[in-house]
Short mmCIF file of C-alpha atoms in Angstrom, two decimals:
data_model
loop_
_atom_site.label_atom_id
_atom_site.label_comp_id
_atom_site.label_asym_id
_atom_site.label_seq_id
_atom_site.Cartn_x
_atom_site.Cartn_y
_atom_site.Cartn_z
CA MET T 1 0.00 0.00 0.00
CA ALA T 2 2.84 2.41 0.79
CA SER T 3 4.31 2.06 -2.72
CA THR T 4 0.86 2.59 -4.27
CA GLN T 5 0.38 5.75 -2.24
CA ILE T 6 3.76 7.09 -3.34
CA VAL T 7 2.99 6.44 -7.03
CA TRP T 8 -0.46 8.00 -6.56
CA SER T 9 1.07 11.13 -4.99
CA TYR T 10 3.49 11.59 -7.87
CA ALA T 11 0.62 11.19 -10.35
CA GLN T 12 -1.28 14.03 -8.66
CA GLU T 13 1.69 16.36 -9.03
CA ILE T 14 2.29 15.42 -12.67
CA ALA T 15 -1.40 15.88 -13.54
CA LYS T 16 -1.26 19.49 -12.31
CA ARG T 17 1.37 20.30 -14.96
CA TYR T 18 -0.85 19.60 -17.99
CA PRO T 19 -2.27 22.53 -19.98
CA SER T 20 -5.49 23.90 -18.51
CA SER T 21 -7.49 22.71 -21.54
CA ILE T 22 -6.88 19.04 -20.69
CA ARG T 23 -5.81 19.21 -17.06
CA ASP T 24 -9.16 18.10 -15.65
CA LYS T 25 -9.00 14.86 -17.65
CA TYR T 26 -5.56 13.96 -16.34
CA GLN T 27 -6.36 14.96 -12.78
CA ALA T 28 -9.45 12.74 -12.85
CA ALA T 29 -7.35 9.84 -14.17
CA ALA T 30 -4.64 10.44 -11.57
CA GLU T 31 -7.24 10.42 -8.79
CA LYS T 32 -8.29 6.89 -9.78
CA LEU T 33 -4.77 5.59 -10.36
CA ARG T 34 -3.95 2.28 -8.68
CA VAL T 35 -1.33 -0.40 -9.32
CA PRO T 36 -2.86 -2.50 -12.13
CA TYR T 37 -3.03 -6.29 -11.97
CA TRP T 38 -2.06 -8.72 -14.70
CA ASP T 39 -4.18 -11.85 -14.64
CA SER T 40 -1.60 -14.27 -16.02
CA THR T 41 -3.99 -17.17 -15.41
CA THR T 42 -6.32 -16.05 -18.21
CA SER T 43 -3.79 -14.45 -20.56
CA ALA T 44 -0.92 -16.68 -21.68
CA MET T 45 1.17 -13.66 -22.61
CA MET T 46 2.72 -10.77 -20.80
CA PRO T 47 0.86 -7.50 -21.48
CA ASP T 48 2.12 -5.76 -24.63
CA LEU T 49 2.88 -2.70 -22.55
CA VAL T 50 5.70 -4.44 -20.66
CA ASN T 51 7.42 -5.97 -23.69
CA ASN T 52 8.83 -2.86 -25.39
CA PRO T 53 11.80 -0.82 -24.12
CA TRP T 54 10.28 2.42 -25.43
CA ILE T 55 6.80 3.89 -25.15
CA ARG T 56 4.95 6.92 -26.56
CA VAL T 57 3.12 8.98 -23.95
CA THR T 58 1.38 12.34 -23.82
CA THR T 59 3.39 14.39 -21.34
CA PRO T 60 2.55 17.91 -20.07
CA LYS T 61 4.83 19.12 -22.89
CA GLY T 62 3.24 17.00 -25.63
CA LEU T 63 3.74 13.57 -27.17
CA ARG T 64 7.11 12.07 -26.28
CA THR T 65 8.97 8.78 -26.65
CA ILE T 66 10.37 7.74 -23.30
CA THR T 67 12.02 4.67 -21.80
CA ASN T 68 9.29 2.27 -20.72
CA PRO T 69 9.21 2.11 -16.89
CA LEU T 70 7.38 -1.25 -17.09
CA TYR T 71 10.00 -2.89 -19.32
CA ASN T 72 12.80 -2.96 -16.77
CA TYR T 73 14.37 -1.18 -13.83
CA THR T 74 17.78 0.41 -14.18
CA PHE T 75 19.86 0.10 -11.03
CA SER T 76 21.18 3.36 -9.64
CA PRO T 77 23.74 3.08 -8.29
CA GLN T 78 24.89 -0.12 -9.91
CA PRO T 79 25.02 -2.86 -7.25
CA SER T 80 28.45 -4.25 -6.48
CA ALA T 81 29.35 -7.93 -6.87
CA SER T 82 29.67 -8.18 -3.08
CA GLU T 83 25.91 -7.70 -2.78
CA PHE T 84 25.27 -10.94 -4.67
CA PRO T 85 26.21 -14.56 -4.00
CA SER T 86 29.63 -15.42 -5.38
CA GLY T 87 29.53 -15.93 -9.14
CA ASP T 88 25.90 -14.82 -9.49
CA GLU T 89 25.32 -13.60 -13.07
CA LEU T 90 22.77 -11.03 -11.85
CA SER T 91 25.63 -8.96 -10.45
CA SER T 92 26.69 -8.03 -14.00
CA TYR T 93 23.37 -6.52 -15.11
CA HIS T 94 22.80 -2.78 -15.04
CA ALA T 95 19.03 -3.33 -15.38
CA THR T 96 16.52 -6.11 -14.77
CA VAL T 97 16.16 -8.75 -17.48
CA ARG T 98 13.67 -11.46 -18.48
CA SER T 99 14.87 -14.71 -20.06
CA PRO T 100 18.22 -13.06 -20.84
CA SER T 101 20.30 -13.90 -23.89
CA SER T 102 24.01 -14.69 -23.83
CA SER T 103 24.58 -10.97 -24.46
CA SER T 104 22.52 -10.07 -21.36
CA GLN T 105 19.50 -8.76 -23.29
CA SER T 106 15.91 -9.48 -22.29
CA GLN T 107 14.08 -11.90 -24.54
CA PRO T 108 10.38 -11.33 -23.76
CA GLU T 109 9.44 -13.68 -26.59
CA LEU T 110 10.94 -16.59 -24.61
CA SER T 111 9.05 -15.61 -21.47
CA ASN T 112 5.86 -15.40 -23.50
CA LYS T 113 6.60 -18.77 -25.08
CA ALA T 114 6.90 -20.36 -21.64
CA LEU T 115 3.56 -18.83 -20.63
CA GLN T 116 1.96 -19.99 -23.88
CA MET T 117 3.27 -23.53 -23.46
CA ASN T 118 1.71 -23.63 -20.02
CA GLY T 119 -1.58 -22.32 -21.39
CA GLN T 120 -1.56 -25.01 -24.08
CA GLY T 121 -1.15 -27.77 -21.53
CA GLN T 122 2.59 -28.38 -21.91
CA VAL T 123 3.27 -28.44 -18.20
CA ARG T 124 7.05 -28.76 -18.19
CA GLN T 125 9.04 -25.65 -18.92
CA PRO T 126 11.69 -25.43 -21.65
CA PHE T 127 14.22 -24.85 -18.90
CA ALA T 128 14.95 -26.49 -15.56
CA ILE T 129 13.67 -24.27 -12.78
CA GLY T 130 12.62 -27.07 -10.43
CA LEU T 131 8.98 -25.98 -10.53
CA ALA T 132 6.28 -28.50 -9.70
CA ASP T 133 5.00 -30.31 -12.78
CA PHE T 134 1.39 -29.57 -11.88
CA CYS T 135 1.68 -25.79 -12.11
CA ARG T 136 -1.09 -25.17 -14.61
CA LEU T 137 -1.87 -21.47 -14.27
CA HIS T 138 -5.44 -21.40 -15.59
CA ASP T 139 -6.70 -24.84 -14.57
CA GLY T 140 -4.91 -24.67 -11.23
CA THR T 141 -6.46 -21.31 -10.41
CA TYR T 142 -9.96 -22.48 -11.27
CA GLN T 143 -9.42 -25.65 -9.26
CA LEU T 144 -8.46 -23.62 -6.19
CA LEU T 145 -11.31 -21.12 -6.49
CA SER T 146 -13.94 -23.74 -7.27
CA SER T 147 -13.12 -26.58 -4.92
CA GLU T 148 -10.46 -25.84 -2.30
CA PRO T 149 -12.03 -24.60 0.96
CA ASN T 150 -8.97 -25.27 3.15
CA TYR T 151 -6.77 -22.21 3.67
CA ALA T 152 -3.73 -24.27 4.67
CA ILE T 153 -3.83 -26.14 1.35
CA PHE T 154 -4.84 -23.15 -0.75
CA SER T 155 -2.25 -20.75 0.55
CA ASN T 156 1.20 -22.35 0.39
CA THR T 157 3.48 -25.11 -0.87
CA ALA T 158 4.80 -26.02 2.59
CA TYR T 159 1.60 -27.74 3.70
CA ASN T 160 1.81 -31.53 3.83
CA ASP T 161 -0.59 -34.13 5.15
CA ASP T 162 -0.46 -37.86 5.71
CA GLU T 163 -1.76 -38.62 2.22
CA SER T 164 0.48 -36.64 -0.08
CA TYR T 165 3.70 -34.72 -0.56
CA GLY T 166 2.00 -31.55 -1.69
CA HIS T 167 -1.07 -29.87 -3.10
CA GLN T 168 -1.92 -27.30 -5.72
CA SER T 169 -1.77 -23.87 -4.07
CA ILE T 170 -1.86 -20.18 -4.88
CA GLU T 171 1.83 -20.04 -3.92
CA ASN T 172 2.57 -22.65 -6.59
CA ILE T 173 0.67 -20.58 -9.18
CA HIS T 174 2.57 -17.51 -7.97
CA ASN T 175 5.93 -19.28 -8.24
CA GLY T 176 5.14 -20.49 -11.75
CA VAL T 177 4.67 -16.97 -13.12
CA HIS T 178 7.97 -15.89 -11.56
CA ALA T 179 9.76 -18.79 -13.28
CA PHE T 180 8.03 -18.40 -16.66
CA VAL T 181 8.72 -14.65 -16.83
CA GLY T 182 12.24 -14.68 -15.41
CA GLY T 183 13.40 -17.74 -17.33
CA MET T 184 16.96 -18.93 -16.90
CA GLY T 185 18.93 -16.16 -15.21
CA GLY T 186 16.27 -13.45 -15.14
CA HIS T 187 15.51 -11.35 -12.08
CA MET T 188 11.94 -12.63 -11.69
CA SER T 189 13.36 -16.12 -11.17
CA ALA T 190 15.57 -14.97 -8.28
CA VAL T 191 13.58 -14.42 -5.08
CA PRO T 192 15.89 -11.79 -3.48
CA PHE T 193 15.84 -9.59 -6.60
CA SER T 194 12.50 -10.27 -8.30
CA ALA T 195 10.76 -7.18 -6.90
CA PHE T 196 13.11 -4.96 -8.92
CA ASP T 197 11.37 -6.09 -12.12
CA PRO T 198 8.33 -3.81 -12.66
CA ILE T 199 6.15 -6.74 -13.76
CA PHE T 200 6.54 -8.13 -10.22
CA TRP T 201 4.04 -5.54 -9.00
CA LEU T 202 1.47 -6.34 -11.70
CA HIS T 203 1.83 -10.04 -10.86
CA HIS T 204 1.56 -9.59 -7.11
CA ALA T 205 -1.46 -7.32 -7.44
CA ASN T 206 -3.16 -10.24 -9.19
CA ILE T 207 -2.14 -12.71 -6.49
CA ASP T 208 -3.65 -10.31 -3.96
CA ARG T 209 -6.81 -10.20 -6.10
CA LEU T 210 -7.09 -14.00 -6.34
CA PHE T 211 -6.54 -14.29 -2.60
CA ALA T 212 -9.28 -11.74 -1.92
CA ILE T 213 -11.68 -13.63 -4.23
CA TRP T 214 -10.90 -16.93 -2.49
CA GLN T 215 -11.44 -15.33 0.93
CA ALA T 216 -14.86 -14.10 -0.15
CA LEU T 217 -15.80 -17.57 -1.40
CA TYR T 218 -14.57 -19.34 1.73
CA PRO T 219 -14.89 -16.83 4.59
CA ASP T 220 -14.78 -19.47 7.32
CA SER T 221 -11.23 -20.69 6.57
CA TYR T 222 -8.13 -18.68 7.40
CA VAL T 223 -4.61 -18.94 8.81
CA THR T 224 -3.92 -22.01 10.94
CA PRO T 225 -0.72 -22.67 12.94
CA GLN T 226 1.96 -24.14 10.70
CA VAL T 227 5.73 -24.52 10.54
CA PRO T 228 6.95 -22.51 7.51
CA GLY T 229 8.96 -24.07 4.74
CA ALA T 230 11.74 -21.52 5.31
CA GLY T 231 12.58 -18.87 7.83
CA THR T 232 12.83 -15.10 7.47
CA TYR T 233 15.14 -12.46 8.89
CA THR T 234 12.93 -12.37 12.00
CA ASN T 235 11.43 -15.89 12.21
CA SER T 236 13.36 -19.16 12.40
CA PRO T 237 12.35 -21.99 10.02
CA ASP T 238 11.30 -24.30 12.87
CA GLU T 239 9.06 -21.73 14.55
CA PHE T 240 5.28 -22.16 14.41
CA GLU T 241 3.47 -19.24 12.79
CA ASP T 242 -0.18 -18.40 13.29
CA VAL T 243 -2.73 -15.65 12.69
CA ASN T 244 -1.01 -13.41 15.25
CA THR T 245 2.56 -13.76 13.94
CA ALA T 246 4.07 -10.36 13.14
CA LEU T 247 4.25 -9.60 9.41
CA THR T 248 7.62 -7.92 9.65
CA PRO T 249 8.74 -5.38 8.52
CA PHE T 250 5.29 -3.86 7.89
CA HIS T 251 4.13 -1.44 10.58
CA ALA T 252 0.49 -0.68 11.32
CA ASP T 253 1.27 2.56 13.13
CA ARG T 254 4.08 4.92 14.06
CA ALA T 255 4.41 3.27 17.44
CA GLY T 256 6.04 0.26 15.79
CA THR T 257 3.11 -2.16 15.92
CA PHE T 258 3.43 -4.79 13.20
CA TYR T 259 0.55 -5.94 11.07
CA THR T 260 -0.53 -9.55 11.58
CA SER T 261 -2.74 -11.85 9.52
CA ALA T 262 -5.49 -11.16 12.04
CA THR T 263 -5.35 -7.40 11.45
CA VAL T 264 -5.25 -7.62 7.63
CA HIS T 265 -7.96 -10.24 7.17
CA SER T 266 -9.71 -8.13 4.52
CA THR T 267 -8.76 -5.54 1.90
CA ARG T 268 -11.41 -3.39 3.55
CA VAL T 269 -8.83 -2.58 6.25
CA PHE T 270 -6.92 -0.64 3.59
CA GLY T 271 -9.98 0.75 1.79
CA TYR T 272 -9.68 -0.98 -1.58
CA THR T 273 -11.26 -3.87 -3.45
CA TYR T 274 -11.35 -5.53 -6.89
CA PRO T 275 -13.95 -5.53 -9.70
CA GLU T 276 -15.18 -9.06 -8.97
CA LEU T 277 -15.79 -8.13 -5.33
CA GLU T 278 -18.12 -5.23 -6.00
CA GLY T 279 -20.98 -5.46 -3.53
CA GLU T 280 -19.03 -7.41 -0.89
CA TRP T 281 -19.49 -4.63 1.65
CA THR T 282 -23.19 -4.02 0.93
CA LEU T 283 -24.87 -7.31 -0.12
CA ASN T 284 -25.73 -10.06 2.33
CA SER T 285 -23.38 -13.03 2.30
CA THR T 286 -25.73 -15.33 0.36
CA GLN T 287 -26.41 -12.81 -2.40
CA PHE T 288 -22.77 -11.90 -2.68
CA ALA T 289 -21.58 -15.52 -2.84
CA GLN T 290 -23.99 -16.25 -5.71
CA THR T 291 -22.86 -13.17 -7.61
CA LEU T 292 -19.17 -13.90 -7.08
CA ARG T 293 -19.45 -17.56 -8.13
CA ALA T 294 -21.08 -16.49 -11.38
CA LYS T 295 -18.27 -13.99 -12.03
CA VAL T 296 -15.56 -16.56 -11.31
CA ASN T 297 -17.19 -19.06 -13.66
CA ALA T 298 -17.48 -16.42 -16.37
CA ILE T 299 -13.74 -15.66 -16.13
CA TYR T 300 -12.18 -19.08 -15.49
CA ASN T 301 -14.79 -21.56 -16.73
CA PRO T 302 -16.74 -19.74 -19.47
CA GLN T 303 -18.72 -22.81 -20.57
CA SER T 304 -20.54 -22.68 -17.24
CA ALA T 305 -20.99 -18.90 -17.16
CA ASN T 306 -24.76 -19.28 -16.97
CA SER T 307 -24.48 -21.32 -13.78
CA SER T 308 -24.26 -19.72 -10.35
CA LYS T 309 -22.52 -22.76 -8.91
CA LEU T 310 -18.87 -23.67 -8.81
CA ALA T 311 -19.01 -27.43 -9.15
CA LYS T 312 -16.81 -30.28 -10.26
CA ARG T 313 -17.62 -31.72 -13.67
CA ALA T 314 -20.26 -34.43 -13.50
CA PRO T 315 -18.80 -37.96 -13.66
CA ASN T 316 -21.06 -38.85 -16.60
CA ALA T 317 -20.47 -35.66 -18.55
CA LYS T 318 -20.84 -36.04 -22.31
CA VAL T 319 -19.08 -34.29 -25.17
CA VAL T 320 -21.42 -31.81 -26.86
CA ALA T 321 -21.07 -31.05 -30.55
CA ASN T 322 -19.82 -27.54 -31.37
CA ALA T 323 -19.13 -26.87 -27.70
CA ALA T 324 -16.04 -25.05 -26.49
CA SER T 325 -12.97 -27.23 -26.09
CA TYR T 326 -12.23 -28.62 -22.63
CA GLN T 327 -8.92 -28.82 -20.83
CA TRP T 328 -8.56 -31.56 -18.24
CA SER T 329 -5.85 -31.73 -15.61
CA ILE T 330 -4.80 -34.55 -13.31
CA ASP T 331 -2.98 -34.00 -10.03
CA ILE T 332 -0.62 -36.96 -9.64
CA ARG T 333 1.21 -37.39 -6.35
CA ALA T 334 4.37 -39.46 -6.16
CA ASP T 335 7.37 -39.95 -3.91
CA ARG T 336 9.90 -37.24 -4.76
CA GLN T 337 12.71 -39.77 -4.48
CA VAL T 338 11.62 -41.41 -7.71
CA PRO T 339 11.10 -39.82 -11.15
CA SER T 340 7.71 -38.07 -11.29
CA PRO T 341 5.32 -39.28 -13.98
CA VAL T 342 4.11 -36.65 -16.43
CA ILE T 343 0.79 -36.96 -18.28
CA TYR T 344 -0.33 -34.64 -21.04
CA LEU T 345 -4.01 -34.51 -21.91
CA SER T 346 -5.64 -32.65 -24.75
#
């Protein structure tokens, strides 16, 4: 939220500089400015706007060609090699890159190809990132929104039970986009540096949106005590975390109080929402749930857009002539000590 407020404040100042004849239009746009989200689960391509190093914009002084702030981030000052692990190739880049070439240039076409392959059902990536084979962005997202009421399973890849070694989760979907966009050697593929890539913010705004939608669909499930898969600078990896664990380093007030999962249970705390959640604060829970399920179906399962229910496909479902094509996914669980089977369905 702090970064959004800073961007919003700059936009207000810039809007004031436009000629009086068009100033009102830009001030109105600046007033509504928010960090946009990129729904990578429905679009198997990065937005065109982030793929070009240059962009034409109408500035207060007229139409200009400027460097595209969504294409990359130029480090200033240039980080030193000592700030990176020994031998890390990222230390040599003066700006963020995506699927970099041998000459250290971004290759957005390769990132888009990885996203397209995933959208077409080719689960494995053309490069070894170590991502779970079942990271299907679209199908996985619909699966989670339509049929996963357990927060512990939905939220993260660290959750295990007695029956499996892992489940589909929003964290897995999140990780997949990082790997597809960053590729081999790109900043989005490196956790400590991924937030420098401008597309990180578009991606994370969408993860926040999907999380908010899931919360509205399953309001009775939330954070349960769990040992994290890895530690942080303030929490050890063997330490149980729960709804009251401090979300360091984010402060809720100037007195130094940290936010917790309990205090940020809803986006309403921060005064914002998403298009699909319109009416959440005014409709009763039953009306809102029906409306939201219809919206989710319309976006992620269009063939059932006329239905208000999110349901699994009937076991005796038949193929209908001239109907939209169907994509089926199977979640196969196997011991990680043996080669994982891969099944492609079309």
